PDB file of C-alpha atoms in Angstrom:
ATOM      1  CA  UNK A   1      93.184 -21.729 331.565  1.00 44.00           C
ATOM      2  CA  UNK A   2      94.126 -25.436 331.870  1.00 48.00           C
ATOM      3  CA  UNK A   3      96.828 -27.072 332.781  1.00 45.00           C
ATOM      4  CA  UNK A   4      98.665 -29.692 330.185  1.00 47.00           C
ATOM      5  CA  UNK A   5     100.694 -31.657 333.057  1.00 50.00           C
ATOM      6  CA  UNK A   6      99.083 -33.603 335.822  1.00 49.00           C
ATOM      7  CA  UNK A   7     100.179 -31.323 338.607  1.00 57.00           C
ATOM      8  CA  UNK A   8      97.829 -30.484 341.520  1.00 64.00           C
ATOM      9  CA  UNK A   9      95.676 -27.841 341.244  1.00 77.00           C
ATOM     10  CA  UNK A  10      93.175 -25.525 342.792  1.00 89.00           C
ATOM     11  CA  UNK A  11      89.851 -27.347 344.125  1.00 90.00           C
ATOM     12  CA  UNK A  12      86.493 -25.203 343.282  1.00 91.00           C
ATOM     13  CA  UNK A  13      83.476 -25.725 345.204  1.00 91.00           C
ATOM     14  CA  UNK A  14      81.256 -23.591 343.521  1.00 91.00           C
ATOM     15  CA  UNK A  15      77.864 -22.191 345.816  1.00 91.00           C
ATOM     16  CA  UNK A  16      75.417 -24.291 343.591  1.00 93.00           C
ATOM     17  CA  UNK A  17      77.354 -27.502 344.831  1.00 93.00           C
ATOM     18  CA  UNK A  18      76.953 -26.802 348.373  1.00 94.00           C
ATOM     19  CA  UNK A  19      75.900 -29.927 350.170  1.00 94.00           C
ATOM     20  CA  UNK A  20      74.743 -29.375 353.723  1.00 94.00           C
ATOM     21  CA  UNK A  21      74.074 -31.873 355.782  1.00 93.00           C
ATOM     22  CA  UNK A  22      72.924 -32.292 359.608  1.00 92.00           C
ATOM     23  CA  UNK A  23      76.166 -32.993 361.946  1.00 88.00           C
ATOM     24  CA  UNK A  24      75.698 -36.143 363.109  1.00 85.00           C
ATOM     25  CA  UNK A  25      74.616 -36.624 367.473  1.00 82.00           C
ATOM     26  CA  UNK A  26      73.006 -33.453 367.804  1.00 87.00           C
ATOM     27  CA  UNK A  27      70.165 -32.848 369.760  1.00 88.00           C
ATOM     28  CA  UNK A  28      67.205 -29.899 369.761  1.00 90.00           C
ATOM     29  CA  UNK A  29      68.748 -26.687 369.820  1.00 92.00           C
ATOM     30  CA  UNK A  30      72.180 -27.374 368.599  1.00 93.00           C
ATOM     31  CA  UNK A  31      70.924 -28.182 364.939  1.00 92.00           C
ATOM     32  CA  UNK A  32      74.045 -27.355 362.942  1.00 94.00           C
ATOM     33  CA  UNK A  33      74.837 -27.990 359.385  1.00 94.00           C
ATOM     34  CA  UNK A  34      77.785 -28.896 357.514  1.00 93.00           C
ATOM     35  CA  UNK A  35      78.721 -28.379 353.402  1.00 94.00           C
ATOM     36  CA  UNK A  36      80.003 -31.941 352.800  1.00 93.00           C
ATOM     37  CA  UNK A  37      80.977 -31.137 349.158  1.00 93.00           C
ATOM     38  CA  UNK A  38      84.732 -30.869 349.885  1.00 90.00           C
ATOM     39  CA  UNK A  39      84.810 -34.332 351.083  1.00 91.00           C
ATOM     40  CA  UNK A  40      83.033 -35.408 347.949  1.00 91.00           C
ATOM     41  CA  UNK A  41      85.565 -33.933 345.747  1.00 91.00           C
ATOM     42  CA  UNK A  42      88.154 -35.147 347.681  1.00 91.00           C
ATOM     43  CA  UNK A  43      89.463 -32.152 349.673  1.00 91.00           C
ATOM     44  CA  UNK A  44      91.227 -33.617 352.604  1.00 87.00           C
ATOM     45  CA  UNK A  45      93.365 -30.732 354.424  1.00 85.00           C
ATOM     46  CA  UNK A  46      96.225 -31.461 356.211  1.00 81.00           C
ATOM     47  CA  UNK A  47      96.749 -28.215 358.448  1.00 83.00           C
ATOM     48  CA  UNK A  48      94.055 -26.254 357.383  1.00 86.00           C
ATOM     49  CA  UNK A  49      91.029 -27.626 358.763  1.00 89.00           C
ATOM     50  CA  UNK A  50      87.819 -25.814 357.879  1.00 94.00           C
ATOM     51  CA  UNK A  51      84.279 -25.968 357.451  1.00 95.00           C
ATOM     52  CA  UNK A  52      81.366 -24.145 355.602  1.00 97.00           C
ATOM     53  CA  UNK A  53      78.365 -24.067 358.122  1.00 97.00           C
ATOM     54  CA  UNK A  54      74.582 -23.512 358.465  1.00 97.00           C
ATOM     55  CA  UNK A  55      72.760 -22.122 361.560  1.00 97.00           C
ATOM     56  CA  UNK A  56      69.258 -22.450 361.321  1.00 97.00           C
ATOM     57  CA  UNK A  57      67.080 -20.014 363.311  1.00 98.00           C
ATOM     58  CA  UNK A  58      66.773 -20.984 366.936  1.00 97.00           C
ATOM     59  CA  UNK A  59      69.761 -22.879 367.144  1.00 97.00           C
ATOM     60  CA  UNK A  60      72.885 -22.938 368.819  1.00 97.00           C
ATOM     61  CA  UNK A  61      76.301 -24.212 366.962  1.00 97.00           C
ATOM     62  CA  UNK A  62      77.331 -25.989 370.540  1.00 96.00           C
ATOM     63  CA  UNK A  63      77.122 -25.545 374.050  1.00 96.00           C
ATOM     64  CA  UNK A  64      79.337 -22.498 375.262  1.00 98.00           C
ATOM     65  CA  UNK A  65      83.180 -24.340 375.247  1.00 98.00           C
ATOM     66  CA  UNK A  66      86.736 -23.254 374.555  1.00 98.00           C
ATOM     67  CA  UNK A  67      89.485 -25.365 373.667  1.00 97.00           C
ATOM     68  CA  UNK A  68      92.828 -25.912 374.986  1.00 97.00           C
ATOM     69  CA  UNK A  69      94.567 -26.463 371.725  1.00 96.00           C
ATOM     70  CA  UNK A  70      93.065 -24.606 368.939  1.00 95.00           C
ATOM     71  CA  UNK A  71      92.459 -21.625 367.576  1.00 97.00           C
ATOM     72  CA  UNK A  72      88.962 -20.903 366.084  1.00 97.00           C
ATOM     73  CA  UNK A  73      88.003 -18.380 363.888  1.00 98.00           C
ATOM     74  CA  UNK A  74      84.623 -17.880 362.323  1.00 98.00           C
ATOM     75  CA  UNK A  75      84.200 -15.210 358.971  1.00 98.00           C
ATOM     76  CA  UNK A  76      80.028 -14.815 358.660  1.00 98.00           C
ATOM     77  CA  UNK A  77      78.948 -15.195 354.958  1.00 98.00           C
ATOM     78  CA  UNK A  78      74.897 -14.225 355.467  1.00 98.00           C
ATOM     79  CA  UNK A  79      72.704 -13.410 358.098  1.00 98.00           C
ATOM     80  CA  UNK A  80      73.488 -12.680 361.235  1.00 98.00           C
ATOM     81  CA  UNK A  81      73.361 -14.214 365.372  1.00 98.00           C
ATOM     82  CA  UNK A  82      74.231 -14.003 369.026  1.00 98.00           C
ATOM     83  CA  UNK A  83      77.765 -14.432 369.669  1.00 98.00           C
ATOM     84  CA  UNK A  84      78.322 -14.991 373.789  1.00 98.00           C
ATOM     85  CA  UNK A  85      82.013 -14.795 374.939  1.00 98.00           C
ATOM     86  CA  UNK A  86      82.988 -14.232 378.703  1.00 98.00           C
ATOM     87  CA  UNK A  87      82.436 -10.737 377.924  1.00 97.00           C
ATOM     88  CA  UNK A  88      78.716 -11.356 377.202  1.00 97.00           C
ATOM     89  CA  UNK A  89      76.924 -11.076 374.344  1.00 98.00           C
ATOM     90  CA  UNK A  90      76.810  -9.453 370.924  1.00 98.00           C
ATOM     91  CA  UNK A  91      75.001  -9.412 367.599  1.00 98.00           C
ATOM     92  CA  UNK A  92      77.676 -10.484 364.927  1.00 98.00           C
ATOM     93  CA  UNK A  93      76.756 -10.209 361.294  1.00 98.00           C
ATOM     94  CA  UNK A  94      77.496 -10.372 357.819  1.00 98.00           C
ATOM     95  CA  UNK A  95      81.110  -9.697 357.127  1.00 98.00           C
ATOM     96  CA  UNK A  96      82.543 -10.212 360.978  1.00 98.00           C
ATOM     97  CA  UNK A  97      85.076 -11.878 361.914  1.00 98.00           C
ATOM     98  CA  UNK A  98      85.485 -13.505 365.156  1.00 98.00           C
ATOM     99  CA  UNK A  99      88.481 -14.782 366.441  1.00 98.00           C
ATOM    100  CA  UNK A 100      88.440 -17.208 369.222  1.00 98.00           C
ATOM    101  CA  UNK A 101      92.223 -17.764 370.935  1.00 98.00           C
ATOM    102  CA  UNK A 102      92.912 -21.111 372.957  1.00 97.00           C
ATOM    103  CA  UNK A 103      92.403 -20.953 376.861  1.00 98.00           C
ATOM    104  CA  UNK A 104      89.280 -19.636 378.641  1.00 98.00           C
ATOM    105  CA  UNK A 105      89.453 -16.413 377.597  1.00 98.00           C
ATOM    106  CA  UNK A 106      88.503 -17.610 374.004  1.00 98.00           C
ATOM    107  CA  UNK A 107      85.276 -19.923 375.522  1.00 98.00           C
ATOM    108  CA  UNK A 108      82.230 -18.769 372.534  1.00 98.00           C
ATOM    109  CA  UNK A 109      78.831 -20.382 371.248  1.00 98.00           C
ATOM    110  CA  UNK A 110      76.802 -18.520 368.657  1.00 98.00           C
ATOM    111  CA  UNK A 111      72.926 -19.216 368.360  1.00 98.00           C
ATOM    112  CA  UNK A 112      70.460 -18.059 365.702  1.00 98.00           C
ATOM    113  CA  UNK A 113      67.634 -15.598 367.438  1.00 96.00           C
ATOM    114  CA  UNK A 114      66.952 -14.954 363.990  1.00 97.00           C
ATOM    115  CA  UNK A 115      64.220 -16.168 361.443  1.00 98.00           C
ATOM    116  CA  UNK A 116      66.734 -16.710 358.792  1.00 98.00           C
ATOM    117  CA  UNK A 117      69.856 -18.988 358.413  1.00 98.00           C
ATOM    118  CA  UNK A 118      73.401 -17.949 359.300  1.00 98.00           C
ATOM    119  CA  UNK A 119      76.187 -18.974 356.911  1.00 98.00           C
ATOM    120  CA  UNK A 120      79.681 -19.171 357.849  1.00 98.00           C
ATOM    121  CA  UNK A 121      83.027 -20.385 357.700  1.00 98.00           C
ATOM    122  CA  UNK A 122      84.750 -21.852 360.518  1.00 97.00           C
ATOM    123  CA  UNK A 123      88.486 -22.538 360.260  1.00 97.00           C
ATOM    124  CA  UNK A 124      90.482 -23.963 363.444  1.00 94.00           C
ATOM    125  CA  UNK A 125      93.667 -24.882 363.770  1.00 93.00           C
ATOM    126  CA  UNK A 126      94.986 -28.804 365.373  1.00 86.00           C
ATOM    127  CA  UNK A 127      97.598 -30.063 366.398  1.00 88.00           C
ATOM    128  CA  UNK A 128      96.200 -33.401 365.919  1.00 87.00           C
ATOM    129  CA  UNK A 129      94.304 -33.491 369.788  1.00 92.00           C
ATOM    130  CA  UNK A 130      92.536 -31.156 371.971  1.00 95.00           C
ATOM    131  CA  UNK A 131      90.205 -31.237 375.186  1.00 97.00           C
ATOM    132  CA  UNK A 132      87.118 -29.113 374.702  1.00 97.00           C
ATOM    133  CA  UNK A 133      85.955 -27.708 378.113  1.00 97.00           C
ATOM    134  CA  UNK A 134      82.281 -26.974 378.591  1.00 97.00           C
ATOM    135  CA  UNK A 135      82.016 -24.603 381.905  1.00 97.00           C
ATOM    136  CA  UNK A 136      78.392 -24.936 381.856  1.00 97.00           C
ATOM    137  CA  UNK A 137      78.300 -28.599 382.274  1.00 97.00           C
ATOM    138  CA  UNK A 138      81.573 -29.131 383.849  1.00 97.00           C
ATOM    139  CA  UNK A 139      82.344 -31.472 381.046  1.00 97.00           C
ATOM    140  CA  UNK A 140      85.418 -32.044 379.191  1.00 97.00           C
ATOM    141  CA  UNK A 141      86.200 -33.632 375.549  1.00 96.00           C
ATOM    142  CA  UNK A 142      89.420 -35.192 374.467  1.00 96.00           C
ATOM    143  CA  UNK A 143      89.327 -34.847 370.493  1.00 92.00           C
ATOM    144  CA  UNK A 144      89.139 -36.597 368.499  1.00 91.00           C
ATOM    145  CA  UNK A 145      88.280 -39.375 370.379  1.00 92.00           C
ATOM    146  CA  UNK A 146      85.491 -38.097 371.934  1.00 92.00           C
ATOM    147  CA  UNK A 147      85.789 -39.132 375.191  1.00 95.00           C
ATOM    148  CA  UNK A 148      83.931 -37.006 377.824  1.00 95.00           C
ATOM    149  CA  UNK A 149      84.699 -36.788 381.290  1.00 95.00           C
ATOM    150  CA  UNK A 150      83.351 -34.456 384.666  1.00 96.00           C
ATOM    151  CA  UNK A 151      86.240 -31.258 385.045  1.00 93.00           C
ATOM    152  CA  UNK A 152      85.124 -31.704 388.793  1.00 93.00           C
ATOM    153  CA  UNK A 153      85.922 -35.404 389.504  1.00 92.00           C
ATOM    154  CA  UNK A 154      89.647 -34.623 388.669  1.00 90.00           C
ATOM    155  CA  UNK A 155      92.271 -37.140 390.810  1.00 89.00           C
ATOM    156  CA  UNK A 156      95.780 -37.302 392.313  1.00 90.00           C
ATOM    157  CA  UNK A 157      98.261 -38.636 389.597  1.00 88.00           C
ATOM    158  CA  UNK A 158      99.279 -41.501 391.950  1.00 89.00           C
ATOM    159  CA  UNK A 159      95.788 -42.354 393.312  1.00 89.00           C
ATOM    160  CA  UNK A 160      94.978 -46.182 393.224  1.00 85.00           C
ATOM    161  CA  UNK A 161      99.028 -46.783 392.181  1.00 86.00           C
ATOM    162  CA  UNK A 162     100.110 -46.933 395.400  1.00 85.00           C
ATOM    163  CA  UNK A 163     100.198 -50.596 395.266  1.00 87.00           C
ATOM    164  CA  UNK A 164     102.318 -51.224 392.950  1.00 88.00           C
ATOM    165  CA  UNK A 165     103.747 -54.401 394.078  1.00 88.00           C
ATOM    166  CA  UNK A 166     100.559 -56.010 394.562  1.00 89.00           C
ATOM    167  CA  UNK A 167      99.455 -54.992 391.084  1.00 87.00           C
ATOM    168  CA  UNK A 168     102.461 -56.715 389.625  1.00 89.00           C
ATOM    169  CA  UNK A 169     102.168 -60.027 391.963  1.00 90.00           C
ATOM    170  CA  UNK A 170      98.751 -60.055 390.434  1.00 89.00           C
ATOM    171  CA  UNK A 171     100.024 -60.091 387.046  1.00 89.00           C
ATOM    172  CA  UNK A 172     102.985 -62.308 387.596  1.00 90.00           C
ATOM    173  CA  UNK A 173     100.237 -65.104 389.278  1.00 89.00           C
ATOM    174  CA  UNK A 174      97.549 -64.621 385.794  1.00 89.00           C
ATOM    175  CA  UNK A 175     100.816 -65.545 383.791  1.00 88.00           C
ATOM    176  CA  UNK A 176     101.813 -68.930 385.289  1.00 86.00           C
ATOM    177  CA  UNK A 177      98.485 -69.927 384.601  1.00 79.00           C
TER     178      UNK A 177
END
């Protein structure tokens, strides 16, 4: 049924449109792909963000993180892989659903240990920023700028401040020039 005014409607991306392509900056081992076709037709979410993935076999989606501001939540399509949480590890397969909450306690990575690709959908919420924390690396990621930083080298608020006075005699002596 069409529509005979120029209102919105539904966006379609049917399965023999799916576009995947290789997420840009990964490395060996963290291969993971991405269905671009919704940015083709022009499908720019503004709360939900989402995106149809492909896990080959032998690859990880990302190094075991959690994030301090989102919500993920991944529904597999096909196939199946290793889910690790801080509760271990588990098979997940076609069908599951796996919700990761924000905090530690929702810290995941899946990787393929099978010989066929995983399909699935991964939906996360944003609240336009996060930091991603990586406790195997001790790294941390402020999103979207991707800035990454040691967890470990953390500082006091006021360190290097303490001058204050000098900083702004400093400043006061590059204007007169």
């Amino acid at each position: 049924m069409k529509s005979n005014d120029n209102s919105t409607m539904a966006t379609i991306i049917r399965k023999k449109e799916h576009n995947f392509q290789p997420n840009p900056n990964k490395i060996d081992g963290f291969r993971l792909w991405t269905d671009t076709t919704r940015k083709t037709k022009g499908v720019a979410p503004q709360y939900l963000n989402f995106d149809l993935r492909r896990l080959d076999p032998h690859q990880c989606n990302a190094p075991y993180h959690f994030h301090r501001y989102a919500e993920e939540l991944f529904l597999i399509l096909s196939g199946s892989a290793t889910l690790r949480t801080p509760s271990g590890f588990e098979i997940v397969q076609e069908g599951d659903l796996l919700f990761f909450e924000a905090g530690e306690s929702g810290a995941h990575q899946i990787c393929n240990h099978t010989e066929e690709p995983c399909f699935y959908l991964d939906m996360r919420s944003s609240i336009g920023y996060d930091v991603c924390e990586y406790p195997d690396s001790d790294k941390i990621i402020l999103i979207p700028n991707g800035e990454t930083f040691r967890k470990s080298e953390q500082h006091p608020y006021f360190e290097g401040e303490t001058a204050v006075g000098k900083i702004w005699d400093k400043l006061k002596e590059s204007e007169k020039r």
